[in-house]
Short mmCIF file of C-alpha atoms and ligand atoms in Angstrom, two decimals:
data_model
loop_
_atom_site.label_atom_id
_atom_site.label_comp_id
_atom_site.label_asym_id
_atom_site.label_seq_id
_atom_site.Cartn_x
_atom_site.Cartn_y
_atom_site.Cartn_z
CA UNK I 1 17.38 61.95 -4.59
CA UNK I 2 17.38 58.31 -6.01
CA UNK I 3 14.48 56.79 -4.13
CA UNK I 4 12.08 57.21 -6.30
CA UNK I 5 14.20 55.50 -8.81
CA UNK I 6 13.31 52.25 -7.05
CA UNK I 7 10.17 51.70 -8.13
CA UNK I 8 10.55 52.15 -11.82
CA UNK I 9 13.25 49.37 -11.49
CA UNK I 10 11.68 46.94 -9.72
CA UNK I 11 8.54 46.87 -12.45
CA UNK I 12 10.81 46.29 -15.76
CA UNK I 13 11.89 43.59 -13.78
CA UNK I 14 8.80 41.88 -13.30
CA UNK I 15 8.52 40.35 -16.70
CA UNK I 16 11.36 37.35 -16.12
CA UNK I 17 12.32 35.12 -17.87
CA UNK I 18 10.64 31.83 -16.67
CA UNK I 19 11.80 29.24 -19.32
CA UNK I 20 13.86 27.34 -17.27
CA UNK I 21 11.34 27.61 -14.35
CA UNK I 22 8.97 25.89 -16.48
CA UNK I 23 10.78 23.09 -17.96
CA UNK I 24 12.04 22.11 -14.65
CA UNK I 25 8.77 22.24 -12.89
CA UNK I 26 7.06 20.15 -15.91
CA UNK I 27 10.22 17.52 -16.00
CA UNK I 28 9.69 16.71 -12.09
CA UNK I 29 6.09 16.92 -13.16
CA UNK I 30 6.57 14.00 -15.62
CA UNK I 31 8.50 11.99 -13.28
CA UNK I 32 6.34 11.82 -10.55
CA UNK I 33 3.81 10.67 -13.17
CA UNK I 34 5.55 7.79 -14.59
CA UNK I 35 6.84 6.59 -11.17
CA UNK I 36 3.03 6.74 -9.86
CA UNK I 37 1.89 5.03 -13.04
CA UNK I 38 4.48 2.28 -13.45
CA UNK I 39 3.97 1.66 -9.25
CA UNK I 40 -0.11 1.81 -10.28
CA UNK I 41 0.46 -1.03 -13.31
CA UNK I 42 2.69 -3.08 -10.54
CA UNK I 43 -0.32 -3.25 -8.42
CA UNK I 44 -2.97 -3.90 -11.23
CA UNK I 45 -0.88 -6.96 -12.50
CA UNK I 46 -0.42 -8.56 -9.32
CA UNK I 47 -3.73 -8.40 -8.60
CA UNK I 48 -4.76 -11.49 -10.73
CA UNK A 1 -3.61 39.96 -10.11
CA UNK A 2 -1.36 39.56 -12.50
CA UNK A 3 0.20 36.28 -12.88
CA UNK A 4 2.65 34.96 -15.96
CA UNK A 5 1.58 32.82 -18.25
CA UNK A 6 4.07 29.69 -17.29
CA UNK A 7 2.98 29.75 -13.50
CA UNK A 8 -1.01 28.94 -14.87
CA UNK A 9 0.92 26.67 -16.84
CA UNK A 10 2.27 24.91 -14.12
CA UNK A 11 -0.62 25.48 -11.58
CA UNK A 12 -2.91 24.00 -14.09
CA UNK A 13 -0.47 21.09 -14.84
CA UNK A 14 -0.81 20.73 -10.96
CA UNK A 15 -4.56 20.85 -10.14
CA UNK A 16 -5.23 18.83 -12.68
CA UNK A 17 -2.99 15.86 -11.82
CA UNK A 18 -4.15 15.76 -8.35
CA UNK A 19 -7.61 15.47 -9.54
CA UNK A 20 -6.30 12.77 -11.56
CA UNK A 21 -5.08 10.68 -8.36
CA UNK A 22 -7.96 11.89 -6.06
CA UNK A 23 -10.42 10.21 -8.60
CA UNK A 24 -8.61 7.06 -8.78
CA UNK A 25 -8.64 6.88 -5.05
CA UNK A 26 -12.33 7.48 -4.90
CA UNK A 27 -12.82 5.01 -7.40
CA UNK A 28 -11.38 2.40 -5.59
CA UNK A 29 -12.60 2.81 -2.48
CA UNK A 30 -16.01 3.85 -3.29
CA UNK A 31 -16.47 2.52 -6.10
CA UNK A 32 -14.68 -0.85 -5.94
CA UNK A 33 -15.19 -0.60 -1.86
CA UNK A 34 -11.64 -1.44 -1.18
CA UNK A 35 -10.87 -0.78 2.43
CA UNK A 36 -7.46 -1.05 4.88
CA UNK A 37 -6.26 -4.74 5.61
CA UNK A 38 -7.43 -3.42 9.43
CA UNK A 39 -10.95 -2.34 9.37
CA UNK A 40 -12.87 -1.86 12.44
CA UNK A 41 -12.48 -5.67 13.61
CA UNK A 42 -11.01 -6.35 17.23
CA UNK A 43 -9.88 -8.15 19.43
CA UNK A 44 -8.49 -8.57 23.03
CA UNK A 45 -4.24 -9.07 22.13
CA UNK A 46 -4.48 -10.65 25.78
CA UNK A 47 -6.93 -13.74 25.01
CA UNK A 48 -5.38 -14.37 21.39
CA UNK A 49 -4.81 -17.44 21.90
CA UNK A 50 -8.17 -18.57 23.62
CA UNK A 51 -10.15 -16.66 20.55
CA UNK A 52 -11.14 -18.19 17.69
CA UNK A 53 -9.81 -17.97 15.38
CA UNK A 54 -6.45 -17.72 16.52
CA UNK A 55 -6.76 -20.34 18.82
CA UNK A 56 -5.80 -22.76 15.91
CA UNK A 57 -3.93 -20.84 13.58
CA UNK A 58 -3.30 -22.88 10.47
CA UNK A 59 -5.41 -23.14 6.59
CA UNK A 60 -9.36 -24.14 6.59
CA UNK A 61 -11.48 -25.25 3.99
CA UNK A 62 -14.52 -22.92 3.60
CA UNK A 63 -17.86 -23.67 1.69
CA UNK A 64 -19.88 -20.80 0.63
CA UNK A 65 -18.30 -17.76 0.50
CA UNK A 66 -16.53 -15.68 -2.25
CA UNK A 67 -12.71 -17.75 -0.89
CA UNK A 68 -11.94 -21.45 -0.77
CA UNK A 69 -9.54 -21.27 2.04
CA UNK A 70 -9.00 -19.28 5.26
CA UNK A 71 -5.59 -19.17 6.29
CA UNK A 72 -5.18 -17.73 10.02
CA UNK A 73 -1.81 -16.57 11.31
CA UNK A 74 -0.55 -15.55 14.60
CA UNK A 75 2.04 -13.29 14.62
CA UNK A 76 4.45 -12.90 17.80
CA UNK A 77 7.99 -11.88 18.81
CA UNK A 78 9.62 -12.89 16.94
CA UNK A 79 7.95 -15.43 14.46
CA UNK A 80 4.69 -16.74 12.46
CA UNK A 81 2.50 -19.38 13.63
CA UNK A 82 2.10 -21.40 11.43
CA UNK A 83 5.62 -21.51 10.71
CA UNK A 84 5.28 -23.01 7.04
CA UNK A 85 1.98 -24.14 5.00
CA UNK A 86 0.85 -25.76 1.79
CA UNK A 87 -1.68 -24.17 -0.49
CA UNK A 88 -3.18 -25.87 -3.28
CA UNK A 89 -2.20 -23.59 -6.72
CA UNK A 90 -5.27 -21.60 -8.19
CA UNK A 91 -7.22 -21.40 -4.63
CA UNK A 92 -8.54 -18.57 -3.61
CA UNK A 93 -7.31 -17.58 0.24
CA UNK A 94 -8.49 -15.01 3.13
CA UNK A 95 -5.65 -14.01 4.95
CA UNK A 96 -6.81 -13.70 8.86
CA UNK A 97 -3.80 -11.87 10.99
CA UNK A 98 -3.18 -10.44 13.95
CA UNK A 99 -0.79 -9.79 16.46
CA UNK A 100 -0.08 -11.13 20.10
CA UNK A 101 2.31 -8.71 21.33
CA UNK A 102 3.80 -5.15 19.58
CA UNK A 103 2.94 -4.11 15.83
CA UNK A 104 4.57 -6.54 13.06
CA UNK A 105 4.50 -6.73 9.37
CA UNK A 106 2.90 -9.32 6.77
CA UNK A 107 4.51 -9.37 3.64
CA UNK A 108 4.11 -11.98 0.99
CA UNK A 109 7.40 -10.91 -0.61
CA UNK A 110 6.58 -10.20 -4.74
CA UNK A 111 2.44 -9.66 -4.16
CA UNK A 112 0.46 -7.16 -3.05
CA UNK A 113 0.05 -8.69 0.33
CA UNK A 114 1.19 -6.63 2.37
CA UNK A 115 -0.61 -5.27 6.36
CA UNK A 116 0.14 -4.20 8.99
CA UNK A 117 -0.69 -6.48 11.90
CA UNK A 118 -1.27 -4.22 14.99
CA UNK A 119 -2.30 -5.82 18.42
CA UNK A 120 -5.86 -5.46 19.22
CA UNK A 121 -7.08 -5.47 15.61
CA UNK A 122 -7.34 -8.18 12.73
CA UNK A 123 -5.85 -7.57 9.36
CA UNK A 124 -7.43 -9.78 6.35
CA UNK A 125 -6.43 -9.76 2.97
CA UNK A 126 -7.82 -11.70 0.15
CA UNK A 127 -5.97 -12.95 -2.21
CA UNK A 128 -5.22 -15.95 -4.85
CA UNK A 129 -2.04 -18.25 -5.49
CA UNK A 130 -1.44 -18.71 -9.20
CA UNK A 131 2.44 -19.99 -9.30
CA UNK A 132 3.25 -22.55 -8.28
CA UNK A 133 6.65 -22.06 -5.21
CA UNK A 134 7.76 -20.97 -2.38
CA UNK A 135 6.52 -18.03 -0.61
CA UNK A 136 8.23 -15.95 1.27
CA UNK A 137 6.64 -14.26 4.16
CA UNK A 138 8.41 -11.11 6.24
CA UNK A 139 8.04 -8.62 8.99
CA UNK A 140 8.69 -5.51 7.82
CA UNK A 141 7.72 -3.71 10.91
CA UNK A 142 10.50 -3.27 13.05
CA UNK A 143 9.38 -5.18 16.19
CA UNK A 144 12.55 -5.85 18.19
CA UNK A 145 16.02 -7.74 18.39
CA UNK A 146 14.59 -10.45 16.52
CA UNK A 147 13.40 -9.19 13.62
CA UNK A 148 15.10 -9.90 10.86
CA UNK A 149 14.68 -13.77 11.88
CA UNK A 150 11.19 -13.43 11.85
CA UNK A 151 9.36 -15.32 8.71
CA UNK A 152 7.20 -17.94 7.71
CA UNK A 153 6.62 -19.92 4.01
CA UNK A 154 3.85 -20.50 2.25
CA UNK A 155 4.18 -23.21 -0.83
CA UNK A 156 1.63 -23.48 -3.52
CA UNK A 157 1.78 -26.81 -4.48
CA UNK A 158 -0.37 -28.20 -7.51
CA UNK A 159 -3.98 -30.05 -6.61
CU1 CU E 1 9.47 -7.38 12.80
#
């Protein structure tokens, strides 16, 4: 029977490799942060 | 619960950026008490025009308060009253707004002033001229065929 085969698999599996997962989410991350910075300075210096 | 190392990353990353923005927000509304141009004053949009101060839209010279000027505008379908207006350069002006008819914008194209002028309420925005020009000022609240005819200047001309 293979069923019970199923589990085992699905466990070494759950250590992935989440590099890429990472970057990306920190690169959007950064974005958003220098767009809502710049926009914030924009503001600031108009404010005078 | 086990959870991988990059996903507190990220979650961390996350929580504490929000904070970041929720604190600046606070800040400046509790802090610094800025409000919405619109904020809790009224007015019937029927009897505009026989309420002061709308009845004589236009620039005033004020004595003791925290602005020099008052500048009142009407706004209506499709166009500002007044239609153009001189400011003396380094005043300090309250914007007074509101609307006759449907919802219009008030943008002072290149500053911060920018409201929404919704009928039944009065917008006011505080502000001060520096440069010397032509100012452009635009609906940018889509209010109907005319729209994109719909302006009004403001020149800051030296004392
Ligand atoms: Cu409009």
């Amino acid at each position: 029977m293979a069923v019970p085969k199923l589990k085992n698999k699905s466990q070494t599996k759950e250590t992935s490799n989440l590099k890429g997962t990472l970057a990306s989410v920190l690169i959007l991350g950064i974005i958003l942060i220098i767009v809502w910075v710049s926009i914030y300075f924009i503001f600031v210096n108009r404010l005078g | 619960m086990h959870m991988h190392k990059f996903e507190k990353v990220w979650l961390i990353f996350g929580t504490v950026a929000l904070l970041v923005f929720l604190t600046v927000l606070g800040v400046s509304a509790f802090y610094l008490g800025n409000q919405p141009p619109s904020c809790l004053v009224t007015i019937d949009p029927e009897k505009v025009e026989v309420t002061a101060p709308f009845n004589a839209p236009g620039l005033y010279e004020v004595t003791g308060k925290d602005w020099d000027y008052e500048l009142v505008f009407v706004a209506s379908a499709f166009s500002y009253s007044p239609a153009k207006v001189e400011i003396p350069k380094g005043s300090t002006v309250k914007v007074i707004a509101t609307s006759k008819d449907v919802i219009h914008g008030f943008e002072i194209a290149g500053t911060n002033v920018n409201m929404m002028l919704e009928p039944g309420f009065v917008s006011e925005y505080t502000t001060r001229f520096n440069n010397e020009g032509e100012n452009l000022i635009i609906c940018n609240e889509y209010c109907g065929v005319g729209h994109h005819m719909m302006s009004s200047r403001i020149e800051v001309v030296s004392k």
